Amino acid sequence: MIDRQPIDTYARQISDEKQTSVITGSTASTDKRFNALFTDYADPDSLRKLAAKIKDHTLHHLDTYLEQAEASLQRNGVTVHFADSGDDARETVLNILRGHEVTQLTKSKSMASEEIHLNPYLIENGIEVLESDLGEFIIQLDGDEPSHIVRPIIHKNRREIARTFQREGIAEDYNDDPGTITRRARVHLREKYMLAQAVITGGNFISAESGRLVLVTNEGNTRFGMAPSKVHIALVGIEKLVPTDRDLGVFLNLLGRSATGQQLTVYTEFISGPKDDSQPSGPEHMHVVFMNHGRTDVLDSNCREILRCIRCSACQNVCPVYRQASGHAYRSPYGGPIGAVLSPLLFGDRFPELADLPKASSLCGACNEVCPVDIPIPDLLLRLRDKAKRAHIPQPGDLPMTPFATLATSPSLWRTAMTMSKAMNHLPIQVAPVRPLQDWLGQRTLPDWHGGDFRKWLKARKEK
Amino acid sequence: MSRDTIFQKIRSALEPIKEKAAHPGFEEAMLISPVRTAGSPVEAFSRNFTTVNGRVMSTLEEVIDLLRAQNHQVGYCDPSLMETLGRPLADAGFEVRTEYCRENYDDYDFGITRATGGIAETGSIILDDAHTSDRLAALSPWVHIAVLSRAAIHPSVPAAIAHLGSSRNIIWVTGPSKTADVEGILIEGVHGPGEQIAFLVD
Ligand code: SF4
C-alpha cells in the first residue's frame, strides 16, 4: 500500500471549524494585500523586483555587510554576539540573561526564536518568559504551536480563546466577544509587562550602515515590554541585513502591504542602541545575537534565493495547499510555500523527514506572484524535489513507475491490461493500491472505464 | 568561536558565485505612492491619518469634546506643552499632571506628548525619544494626543527616512494599537492607545 504524504494526513485531520478559520483568514489577507498594493502604485511589480535585487546584492556580499553591521552596532554601544548553531544561540541568550541576573522577561513574536525553541529552554533554566503578542500569548497558554507567520492563532476561533481565558483564570466568566477578549488581555498583560527585567525581540531588518534595528508590530507589545526592561536582547538571523537606511524605505513599503494590507505596520521602531543621556527611559543594555542556524547551508545551495524572505506571509495566505492543510501540517514554525522551501533546507538534519513538503504544491505559481522579494518559489520547490530524488529518499505518495513501464513497453500486455481494467467499473475504491488515489476517488465519480476501445476503433476504421 | 565559523561558512558559500549582484540603485520617486501623497503634506497627512482611524484635531474644543464623550478625566501632559494644551484642559476641569508616575501607569486616561514629525504619505506620527518626555505616557493611556507641528510633516516615507536623525530610539506610529488575532476581526487599543490623536499646531 502506498501511503499518504504526511501533509495530506494532517490536512485530513483538522476539523472543519479550524479549516474554515484558516481559509477565511488567509483569503481576507490576500484581498487586503492586493488592494493596498494596486491602489497605491501604478506598477507594484517593479518594487518587488527592486527589493529582490537589493536582497540578492546583500546576500552576495553578506560577509562584508555582516562585518559592517557588527561595527555599526558596536559603535552605538551594542554588544554583538554570533551563534552558529541553535544550541549556541540558546546558550548565548541564557548567558546574557544570567550576566544581568534576569529571572523574568517578556518576549515579542520572533520566528528566529521559534526555530530554536527558545522559550521551553529558558523556562527549563528557571527563567519566567511571557509572550507579549496577543496571539503568541494565547499559544503559550494553550501549549500550542503558531500556525502562521503573522497571525499565529489563525487556526483558533473566539470560542476556543474564551474557554482558554476562563480556564487560565484571566477571565472569571466565559465571554467570546473579540473586543472583550482583547480588553481582558490588555489588563492582564500590562501588569506583567511592568515586572519584566528584560525583553527579547527578533528583528525585521538591520541597516548595516547605521546599525539601526527595525522592529514592526501592530499591538505595541514590544514597546510596552521595553518600558520597564533594563536589558534588550535581539535575536536576529544573519540574513536580515540591508545595506543602508535608504534601502529600508523599499522594504518597509512592501512589508506591511504584503502582510496585512497596511501601508505601514502601526508601530515601526528604529532602535540603534541602548539608552543614552538624551533619553529619559529605555533599556540600558542592548545585545544583538546574530544567528546562523543553517542559513549558510542555504546560502551554499541552489535555493539561496529563499534567504531574501522578509516573513510577510503573503505566499502562505495565497496558497491553496496551505489553506486546506493549515500551518501545523508543515511541522516547523514556517508554514505554506515559504516553509515548504525553507524548512527542509534550514533543518538540514531533518531533510528526509521534511522532504515531502516541496511536493505539497501544485506549482500554481501564486506564491511567486505575491512575494514582495520575488522569490521563484515554484522553481525552488522543483530543485528540492530533485534533491530528494537524488538522495533516494522514498516518499509516501511516490507512484511506483516500474509496473507501468513494463506494461507500456509490451503491446500484448497492454492490450490485456486495458481489457481487464473494465473490471474496475465494478470494484470498490478501497482496493485501489494507492491511498492518495483512494482519497481522490472517494470524492469523485469516474466515468465508466472503456479500456481498449480506442485500439478497436482504430483497427475497424476504413482507410479513406 | 561562532563568529569565525560563521564568517568562514559565508565566504565558502559565496566563493562559487561568479557574478555577484550589484546594488540596483533606485530613484526615491519609485517608492512614493502618487495617490497617497496627493495634495499638500498637511492635507495628505490628515487624509491618511484618518484612514488608519486616527483623529486629526486643531482646536481645544475638539479635544475637550472627545475626552468628555469618552468620560476621561485624568491625564499626563509633557510640561513643555502645558501652555498649548495642558493648562486649557485643566481650566476646563480635567486633572492634568505634569509628572508621569510609572507605578501608577493605569491612572492616566490620556497622555499629551510631543511628536517630532509626521509622514504625510502613510499618516504616521514620529516620536523621538530625545523629545518624548516618557515613552509610556504615549503608550499606556487610552487616548494619546501627539502635538505635531505642521511644518514637521515629511511628504513621504523616503523623506522621513532621510531625516531619521541620530536618536537611539525613534518610532513611527500609524494609527491606534491594533490586532486582528482573534478571527481576523480588527480590534483597537490592544496594549497601546485605542485613540490616537494628532493635534496640529503651527
Ligand atoms: S517567501 Fe516571499 S511571500 Fe513568502 S513570506 Fe517570504 S517574503 Fe513573504
XYZ file of C-alpha atoms and ligand atoms in Angstrom:
674
model
C 0.000 0.000 0.000
C 1.340 3.405 -0.902
C 0.529 5.744 1.935
C -0.491 9.396 2.093
C 2.091 12.121 2.372
C 2.275 13.399 5.947
C 0.897 16.753 4.896
C -2.233 15.091 3.476
C -2.698 13.187 6.690
C -2.606 16.468 8.643
C -4.983 18.118 6.220
C -7.499 15.318 6.733
C -7.251 15.517 10.497
C -8.052 19.171 11.060
C -11.627 19.915 11.952
C -13.970 21.729 9.602
C -14.123 24.548 12.118
C -10.355 25.105 12.056
C -10.244 24.806 8.322
C -12.908 27.479 7.972
C -10.899 29.800 10.265
C -7.776 29.309 8.164
C -9.497 29.701 4.805
C -11.422 32.831 5.805
C -8.376 34.419 7.431
C -5.938 33.780 4.645
C -8.355 34.768 1.892
C -9.082 38.091 3.601
C -5.359 38.844 3.951
C -4.763 38.076 0.283
C -7.505 40.505 -0.760
C -6.237 43.281 1.508
C -2.729 42.884 0.181
C -3.898 43.193 -3.399
C -5.953 46.308 -2.698
C -3.167 48.044 -0.784
C -0.512 47.477 -3.429
C -2.557 48.075 -6.521
C -4.361 51.171 -5.252
C -1.138 52.803 -4.138
C 1.195 52.022 -7.025
C 0.820 52.011 -10.759
C 3.458 49.299 -11.030
C 3.927 47.417 -7.756
C 5.787 44.709 -9.653
C 8.762 46.970 -10.225
C 9.027 47.469 -6.457
C 9.167 43.719 -5.850
C 11.866 43.331 -8.456
C 13.863 46.145 -6.897
C 13.576 44.627 -3.426
C 14.717 41.261 -4.809
C 17.814 42.822 -6.344
C 18.755 44.664 -3.170
C 18.406 41.459 -1.164
C 20.455 39.461 -3.666
C 23.149 42.080 -3.586
C 23.199 41.960 0.211
C 23.325 38.159 0.309
C 26.120 38.018 -2.265
C 28.146 40.357 -0.044
C 26.919 39.029 3.260
C 30.377 38.807 4.830
C 31.031 42.469 4.121
C 27.656 43.667 5.350
C 27.692 41.492 8.440
C 31.054 42.919 9.403
C 29.815 46.430 8.744
C 26.675 45.857 10.797
C 28.747 44.494 13.659
C 30.945 47.584 13.626
C 27.981 49.981 13.436
C 26.193 48.283 16.305
C 29.316 48.305 18.439
C 29.839 51.971 17.677
C 26.315 52.584 19.032
C 27.110 50.763 22.258
C 25.506 47.433 21.419
C 27.173 44.163 22.428
C 27.227 41.890 19.383
C 27.214 38.081 19.640
C 27.380 35.380 17.000
C 25.717 31.996 17.293
C 26.407 29.329 14.711
C 24.027 26.606 15.832
C 20.684 26.603 17.601
C 22.444 25.376 20.731
C 24.917 28.245 20.517
C 22.060 30.729 20.205
C 20.145 29.362 23.175
C 23.252 29.315 25.370
C 24.250 32.809 24.314
C 20.855 34.204 25.251
C 20.846 32.386 28.582
C 24.341 33.612 29.408
C 23.397 37.209 28.682
C 20.361 36.863 30.945
C 22.425 35.288 33.729
C 25.023 38.041 33.356
C 22.343 40.620 34.092
C 20.672 38.463 36.756
C 17.412 38.382 34.860
C 14.752 35.975 36.089
C 11.681 37.391 34.388
C 11.241 38.667 30.862
C 8.817 39.411 28.079
C 9.286 38.238 24.559
C 7.797 39.623 21.418
C 6.992 37.458 18.433
C 10.148 36.221 16.756
C 10.373 33.475 14.168
C 14.073 33.010 14.894
C 13.292 32.101 18.492
C 10.575 29.680 17.335
C 13.139 27.952 15.144
C 15.333 27.113 18.104
C 12.566 26.568 20.678
C 13.971 29.254 22.895
C 11.010 29.505 25.282
C 10.991 25.972 26.666
C 14.765 26.135 27.046
C 14.695 29.346 29.064
C 11.822 28.101 31.195
C 13.700 24.856 31.933
C 16.532 27.046 33.078
C 14.402 28.837 35.594
C 13.515 31.985 33.672
C 9.957 33.215 33.567
C 9.014 34.001 29.966
C 5.902 35.843 28.905
C 4.900 36.066 25.260
C 3.655 39.600 24.792
C 1.961 39.397 21.387
C -1.715 38.549 21.932
C -1.694 35.590 19.563
C 1.568 34.190 20.905
C 0.312 34.670 24.455
C -2.724 32.508 23.700
C -0.446 29.922 22.054
C 1.638 29.925 25.221
C -1.413 29.430 27.449
C -2.592 26.515 25.322
C 0.826 24.908 24.968
C 0.132 25.091 21.227
C 2.339 25.982 18.243
C 1.860 29.013 15.981
C 0.370 28.068 12.626
C 1.005 31.251 10.655
C 3.971 33.621 10.428
C 2.000 36.804 11.009
C -1.199 35.530 12.627
C -0.094 32.747 14.958
C -3.609 31.766 16.036
C -5.296 31.900 12.668
C -6.411 28.310 13.388
C -8.316 29.207 16.558
C -11.762 30.723 16.848
C -13.120 33.048 19.527
C -14.856 30.250 21.449
C -11.625 28.345 21.996
C -9.879 31.518 23.135
C -12.682 32.429 25.521
C -12.503 28.952 27.063
C -8.717 29.275 27.461
C -9.074 32.627 29.242
C -11.638 31.178 31.606
C -9.566 28.063 32.281
C -6.429 30.101 32.999
C -8.220 32.496 35.311
C -7.599 35.511 33.077
C -11.350 35.969 32.941
C -13.849 34.945 35.561
C -16.592 34.173 33.119
C -16.878 32.925 29.561
C -17.147 35.742 27.038
C -16.242 35.207 23.407
C -16.694 38.738 22.124
C -13.360 39.573 20.415
C -13.405 43.093 21.880
C -13.837 41.764 25.407
C -11.146 39.133 24.877
C -8.693 41.812 23.774
C -9.612 44.149 26.638
C -9.065 41.386 29.159
C -5.693 40.568 27.681
C -4.771 44.257 27.853
C -5.409 44.448 31.560
C -3.734 41.157 32.341
C -0.659 41.677 30.187
C 0.292 45.254 31.006
C 0.523 44.349 34.638
C 3.018 41.639 33.710
C 4.953 43.845 31.284
C 5.746 46.218 34.094
C 7.512 43.466 36.022
C 9.877 42.386 33.259
C 13.606 42.846 33.721
C 14.472 42.105 30.125
C 12.869 41.924 26.719
C 13.713 39.549 23.886
C 12.753 40.580 20.371
C 13.525 39.448 16.879
C 14.421 41.961 14.206
C 12.762 42.667 10.894
C 15.754 44.463 9.415
C 19.143 45.779 10.406
C 20.754 48.529 8.389
C 24.453 47.706 8.083
C 25.301 51.358 7.523
C 23.741 52.755 10.702
C 23.201 49.675 12.855
C 19.537 50.559 13.202
C 17.420 47.583 14.183
C 13.895 47.850 12.813
C 11.006 46.197 14.645
C 7.444 46.282 13.445
C 4.368 45.376 15.480
C 0.717 46.304 15.392
C -0.103 45.870 19.041
C 2.635 47.931 20.665
C 3.626 44.996 22.829
C 7.328 45.283 22.087
C 7.430 48.898 23.129
C 5.470 48.193 26.263
C 7.766 45.311 27.140
C 10.738 47.561 26.630
C 9.466 50.232 29.034
C 10.494 48.686 32.354
C 13.290 46.482 30.977
C 16.921 47.156 31.662
C 18.133 44.705 29.038
C 17.119 44.297 25.413
C 18.225 41.199 23.508
C 17.516 40.980 19.783
C 17.863 37.538 18.225
C 18.317 38.068 14.508
C 19.066 35.796 11.559
C 22.251 36.775 9.721
C 20.259 37.311 6.509
C 18.163 40.167 7.927
C 20.574 42.874 6.800
C 20.029 45.645 4.313
C 22.909 47.852 3.182
C 21.638 51.325 4.098
C 18.854 53.234 5.838
C 17.695 54.402 2.437
C 17.089 50.764 1.426
C 14.837 50.353 4.455
C 12.267 52.511 2.652
C 11.880 49.878 -0.068
C 11.235 47.068 2.389
C 9.007 48.970 4.796
C 6.803 49.954 1.861
C 6.398 46.304 0.932
C 6.256 44.523 4.280
C 3.066 45.973 5.769
C 1.218 45.968 2.484
C 2.155 42.365 1.703
C 1.476 41.075 5.205
C -1.760 42.737 6.236
C -2.590 45.288 3.562
C -1.359 48.165 5.739
C 0.769 50.973 4.301
C 2.876 50.669 7.410
C 2.501 48.413 10.385
C 1.213 50.501 13.345
C 4.481 50.618 15.286
C 7.668 50.841 13.244
C 10.516 51.206 15.698
C 14.111 52.117 14.841
C 16.489 51.203 17.640
C 20.158 51.910 17.249
C 21.499 51.250 20.700
C 20.968 51.260 24.444
C 19.657 54.358 26.174
C 21.981 57.347 26.090
C 21.965 60.588 28.085
C 19.473 62.303 25.809
C 16.770 59.736 26.607
C 14.627 59.739 29.717
C 13.984 55.985 29.549
C 14.808 52.765 27.720
C 16.938 49.640 28.265
C 20.456 50.410 29.449
C 21.967 47.335 27.841
C 21.407 46.126 24.335
C 22.625 42.854 22.848
C 22.243 41.667 19.284
C 22.682 37.942 18.685
C 23.328 37.122 15.029
C 22.140 33.589 14.482
C 23.216 31.309 11.655
C 21.278 28.098 12.373
C 21.555 26.623 8.900
C 21.428 29.839 6.917
C 24.931 29.409 5.491
C 23.895 25.944 4.264
C 21.055 27.598 2.389
C 23.464 30.195 1.027
C 25.611 27.319 -0.193
C 22.690 25.631 -2.004
C 20.935 26.222 -5.316
C 17.969 27.584 -3.354
C 19.681 30.595 -1.818
C 17.013 32.996 -3.144
C 14.814 31.895 -0.245
C 17.075 33.912 2.069
C 15.563 37.069 0.580
C 12.391 36.298 2.537
C 11.079 39.073 4.785
C 8.499 36.816 6.512
C 5.425 38.648 5.280
C 3.236 35.520 4.927
C 1.707 36.608 1.594
C 2.696 33.296 -0.003
C 1.132 31.411 2.860
C -2.157 33.301 2.578
C -2.492 32.776 -1.140
C -1.505 29.094 -1.201
C -4.359 26.648 -1.908
C -2.478 23.827 -0.182
C -1.846 25.873 2.967
C -5.482 26.942 3.085
C -6.562 23.314 3.174
C -3.832 21.890 5.358
C -3.199 24.750 7.846
C 0.257 25.630 9.184
C 0.817 22.736 11.547
C 0.884 20.339 8.611
C 4.303 21.773 7.741
C 5.796 20.568 11.049
C 8.032 23.606 11.579
C 7.477 27.259 12.508
C 7.198 28.118 8.818
C 4.028 27.011 7.076
C 2.934 27.410 3.477
C 5.234 27.832 0.481
C 7.971 29.590 2.446
C 8.021 26.664 4.866
C 7.951 24.089 2.083
C 11.231 25.540 0.812
C 12.881 26.881 3.931
C 12.221 24.144 6.475
C 13.816 21.207 4.649
C 16.853 23.426 3.975
C 17.165 25.096 7.345
C 16.694 21.981 9.383
C 19.224 20.045 7.307
C 19.352 17.040 9.626
C 15.585 16.706 9.299
C 15.681 16.803 5.483
C 14.493 13.223 4.943
C 11.615 13.767 7.311
C 10.566 17.086 5.737
C 11.336 16.180 2.142
C 7.643 15.684 1.418
C 6.963 19.407 1.876
C 8.294 20.543 -1.511
C 5.846 18.100 -3.081
C 2.882 19.653 -1.326
C 2.334 22.176 -4.077
C 0.535 22.226 -7.368
C 3.176 24.692 -8.642
C 0.393 27.112 -9.490
C 2.828 29.989 -9.097
C 0.615 32.233 -6.937
C 3.280 32.331 -4.218
C 5.842 33.828 -6.554
C 3.377 36.399 -7.843
C 2.658 37.809 -4.392
C 6.168 37.582 -2.948
C 7.481 41.084 -2.170
C 11.044 39.939 -2.871
C 10.107 37.957 -5.976
C 11.355 34.573 -4.772
C 10.825 31.984 -7.526
C 9.260 29.566 -5.047
C 7.940 27.048 -7.614
C 11.428 26.716 -9.131
C 12.939 26.181 -5.710
C 10.332 23.522 -4.916
C 11.355 21.654 -8.058
C 15.028 21.889 -7.128
C 14.248 20.436 -3.718
C 12.185 17.628 -5.214
C 15.171 16.838 -7.339
C 17.408 16.883 -4.279
C 15.144 14.375 -2.536
C 15.196 12.131 -5.604
C 18.974 12.237 -5.786
C 19.248 11.470 -2.107
C 16.965 8.465 -2.750
C 14.551 9.481 -0.081
C 11.494 7.308 -0.589
C 8.302 9.289 -0.293
C 4.877 8.249 0.668
C 2.778 9.040 -2.353
C 5.537 8.218 -4.855
C 3.945 6.110 -7.550
C 5.888 3.003 -8.495
C 6.609 3.524 -12.156
C 8.159 0.121 -12.944
C 4.878 -1.793 -13.492
C 3.656 0.986 -15.757
C 6.905 0.926 -17.718
C 6.589 -2.845 -18.252
C 3.033 -2.522 -19.461
C 3.756 0.382 -21.738
C 6.638 -1.381 -23.487
C 4.789 -4.596 -24.277
C 1.812 -4.243 -26.672
C 0.286 -7.586 -25.760
C 0.458 -6.964 -22.028
C -1.000 -3.508 -22.583
C -3.912 -4.944 -24.581
C -4.730 -7.459 -21.893
C -4.456 -4.881 -19.143
C -6.768 -2.487 -20.929
C -9.486 -5.087 -21.375
C -9.096 -6.457 -17.863
C -9.328 -2.981 -16.428
C -13.003 -2.872 -17.296
C -13.369 -4.825 -14.078
C -12.521 -1.559 -12.293
C -16.024 -0.294 -13.019
C -17.280 -2.812 -10.516
C -14.602 -2.757 -7.806
C -14.895 -0.837 -4.533
C -12.419 2.073 -4.243
C -10.750 0.550 -1.201
C -8.885 -1.868 -3.427
C -7.039 0.958 -5.171
C -3.448 0.263 -4.131
C -2.546 3.926 -3.535
C -4.018 5.809 -0.584
C -3.985 9.218 -2.303
C -5.908 7.593 -5.165
C -8.449 6.241 -2.696
C -8.844 9.739 -1.267
C -9.289 11.156 -4.696
C -11.790 8.558 -5.794
C -13.646 8.950 -2.526
C -14.732 12.419 -3.583
C -15.351 11.792 -7.249
C -17.257 9.504 -9.571
C -15.284 8.445 -12.588
C -16.911 7.806 -15.948
C -17.039 4.140 -16.846
C -13.758 2.646 -17.999
C -13.557 1.939 -21.716
C -10.051 0.416 -21.839
C -9.105 -0.967 -25.261
C -11.904 0.771 -27.169
C -9.602 3.132 -28.990
C -7.499 0.311 -30.399
C -10.654 -1.497 -31.532
C -11.920 1.645 -33.230
C -8.615 2.285 -34.928
C -8.464 -1.228 -36.327
C -12.004 -1.129 -37.657
C -11.531 2.269 -39.250
C -11.666 2.286 -43.053
C -8.852 3.937 -44.980
C -10.152 6.876 -46.947
C 34.211 30.620 18.101
C 30.889 31.074 16.378
C 31.946 34.351 14.824
C 34.854 32.915 12.862
C 32.897 29.807 11.928
C 30.032 31.866 10.550
C 32.272 34.149 8.501
C 34.166 31.148 7.157
C 30.945 29.421 6.168
C 29.613 32.566 4.481
C 32.816 33.055 2.496
C 32.961 29.494 1.318
C 29.277 29.624 0.337
C 29.831 32.813 -1.648
C 33.022 31.657 -3.311
C 31.369 29.753 -6.197
C 29.048 32.651 -7.058
C 30.815 34.091 -10.047
C 28.564 37.034 -10.773
C 27.804 38.863 -7.596
C 24.693 41.024 -7.881
C 25.346 44.758 -7.842
C 23.174 47.104 -5.830
C 20.490 48.155 -8.323
C 20.158 51.736 -7.114
C 16.788 53.456 -7.349
C 15.066 56.777 -7.590
C 13.118 57.717 -4.478
C 10.137 58.654 -6.640
C 9.660 54.977 -7.398
C 8.769 54.268 -3.763
C 6.283 57.074 -3.359
C 2.593 56.448 -3.886
C 1.095 59.240 -6.007
C -2.432 58.621 -4.690
C -1.424 58.835 -1.063
C 0.705 61.943 -1.416
C -1.820 63.948 -3.454
C -2.427 67.465 -2.108
C -0.317 69.397 0.388
C 1.576 67.444 3.059
C -0.930 68.590 5.716
C -3.883 67.541 3.560
C -2.316 64.190 2.725
C -1.356 63.600 6.349
C -4.868 64.358 7.572
C -6.462 62.131 4.969
C -4.161 59.163 5.583
C -4.128 59.531 9.349
C -7.925 59.428 9.340
C -7.909 56.345 7.103
C -5.944 54.429 9.745
C -8.553 55.519 12.345
C -6.544 58.318 13.886
C -8.202 61.684 14.572
C -6.739 64.954 13.422
C -7.612 67.967 15.604
C -6.523 71.558 15.777
C -8.798 73.185 18.332
C -9.125 72.808 22.082
C -12.889 72.275 21.758
C -12.433 69.138 19.668
C -10.141 67.642 22.307
C -12.473 68.523 25.157
C -15.475 67.078 23.324
C -13.767 63.755 22.748
C -12.426 63.429 26.295
C -15.839 64.256 27.740
C -17.699 61.975 25.345
C -15.491 59.074 26.410
C -15.609 60.065 30.038
C -11.860 60.624 30.529
C -10.711 62.670 33.480
C -7.075 62.248 34.421
C -4.161 62.767 32.109
C -0.485 63.456 31.757
C 0.945 66.419 29.881
C 4.558 66.998 28.875
C 5.487 70.131 30.903
C 6.614 71.932 27.752
C 3.124 71.509 26.279
C 1.247 72.924 29.261
C 0.672 76.236 27.504
C -0.602 74.581 24.341
C -2.996 72.054 25.835
C -2.331 71.179 29.468
C -3.475 74.360 31.168
C -6.513 74.949 28.960
C -7.630 71.379 29.707
C -7.064 71.902 33.420
C -9.147 75.080 33.177
C -11.887 73.047 31.570
C -11.972 70.798 34.612
C -9.670 67.900 33.726
C -6.982 66.724 36.098
C -3.672 67.284 34.323
C -0.418 66.004 35.849
C 2.983 67.025 34.598
C 4.734 64.049 36.023
C 4.220 60.563 34.665
C 4.487 58.142 37.526
C 5.256 54.669 36.192
C 3.920 52.842 39.231
C 0.507 54.333 38.579
C 0.504 53.836 34.838
C -3.148 52.848 34.909
C -4.256 56.176 36.395
C -3.913 58.096 33.181
C -6.815 58.239 30.733
C -4.943 60.467 28.314
C -1.339 61.399 27.609
C -0.123 64.515 25.808
C 3.371 64.319 24.339
C 5.293 65.916 21.524
C 5.604 64.326 18.085
C 8.871 65.239 16.418
C 7.399 64.808 12.987
C 4.796 63.236 10.781
C 4.650 61.351 7.483
C 2.003 62.551 5.051
C 2.135 59.516 2.764
C 1.256 56.989 5.454
C -0.492 59.098 8.088
C 2.165 58.385 10.709
C 3.407 60.394 13.643
C 7.061 60.226 14.636
C 8.082 60.005 18.271
C 11.716 60.506 19.028
C 12.966 59.518 22.438
C 15.108 62.566 22.809
C 11.965 64.729 22.673
C 9.359 62.474 24.251
C 9.224 63.062 27.968
C 8.199 59.481 28.721
C 7.601 56.675 26.254
C 4.964 55.100 28.427
C 2.972 58.326 28.599
C 2.428 57.955 24.872
C 1.576 54.291 25.208
C -0.308 53.346 28.349
C -3.247 55.839 28.332
C -6.319 55.017 26.260
C -6.015 58.365 24.466
C -2.699 59.599 23.124
C -2.583 63.183 21.952
C 0.523 63.903 19.903
C 1.210 67.578 19.429
C 2.563 67.919 15.926
C 3.851 70.988 14.162
C 2.520 71.270 10.607
C 5.969 72.170 9.318
C 7.408 68.919 10.670
C 5.327 66.736 8.368
C 7.502 64.905 5.831
C 5.846 64.292 2.490
C 6.855 60.637 2.111
C 8.442 57.587 3.699
C 11.787 58.101 1.893
C 11.845 61.728 3.085
C 11.188 60.630 6.665
C 13.992 58.081 6.431
C 16.381 60.670 5.097
C 15.624 62.739 8.219
C 15.661 59.962 10.813
C 18.248 61.793 12.867
C 20.546 60.439 15.482
C 18.252 59.456 18.333
C 18.753 55.919 19.626
C 15.039 55.249 19.584
C 12.576 56.505 17.019
C 9.116 55.167 16.456
C 6.609 55.771 13.701
C 3.065 55.331 14.890
C 0.432 54.730 12.224
C -2.942 54.688 13.946
C -4.119 53.220 17.246
C -2.600 49.996 18.570
C -4.439 47.125 16.921
C -4.765 43.397 16.481
C -6.644 41.081 14.190
C -5.502 37.966 16.022
C -8.978 36.888 17.070
C -10.696 35.611 13.935
C -9.222 38.398 11.861
C -11.545 40.946 13.481
C -9.897 44.319 13.850
C -9.751 45.472 17.481
C -8.085 48.709 18.511
C -6.393 49.509 21.784
C -4.646 46.205 22.380
C -1.707 47.256 24.514
C -1.306 50.851 23.439
C -3.826 53.641 22.829
C -7.274 52.945 21.469
C -7.495 56.577 20.363
C -4.620 58.202 18.514
C -4.915 61.944 18.057
C -2.688 64.307 16.111
C -3.099 67.840 17.427
C -1.770 70.125 14.715
C -0.062 73.378 15.654
C 1.910 75.961 13.694
S 8.642 33.858 0.691
Fe 8.050 35.888 -0.039
S 5.813 35.900 0.191
Fe 6.551 34.193 1.418
S 6.822 35.026 3.487
Fe 8.798 35.219 2.450
S 8.773 37.264 1.574
Fe 6.659 36.775 2.081
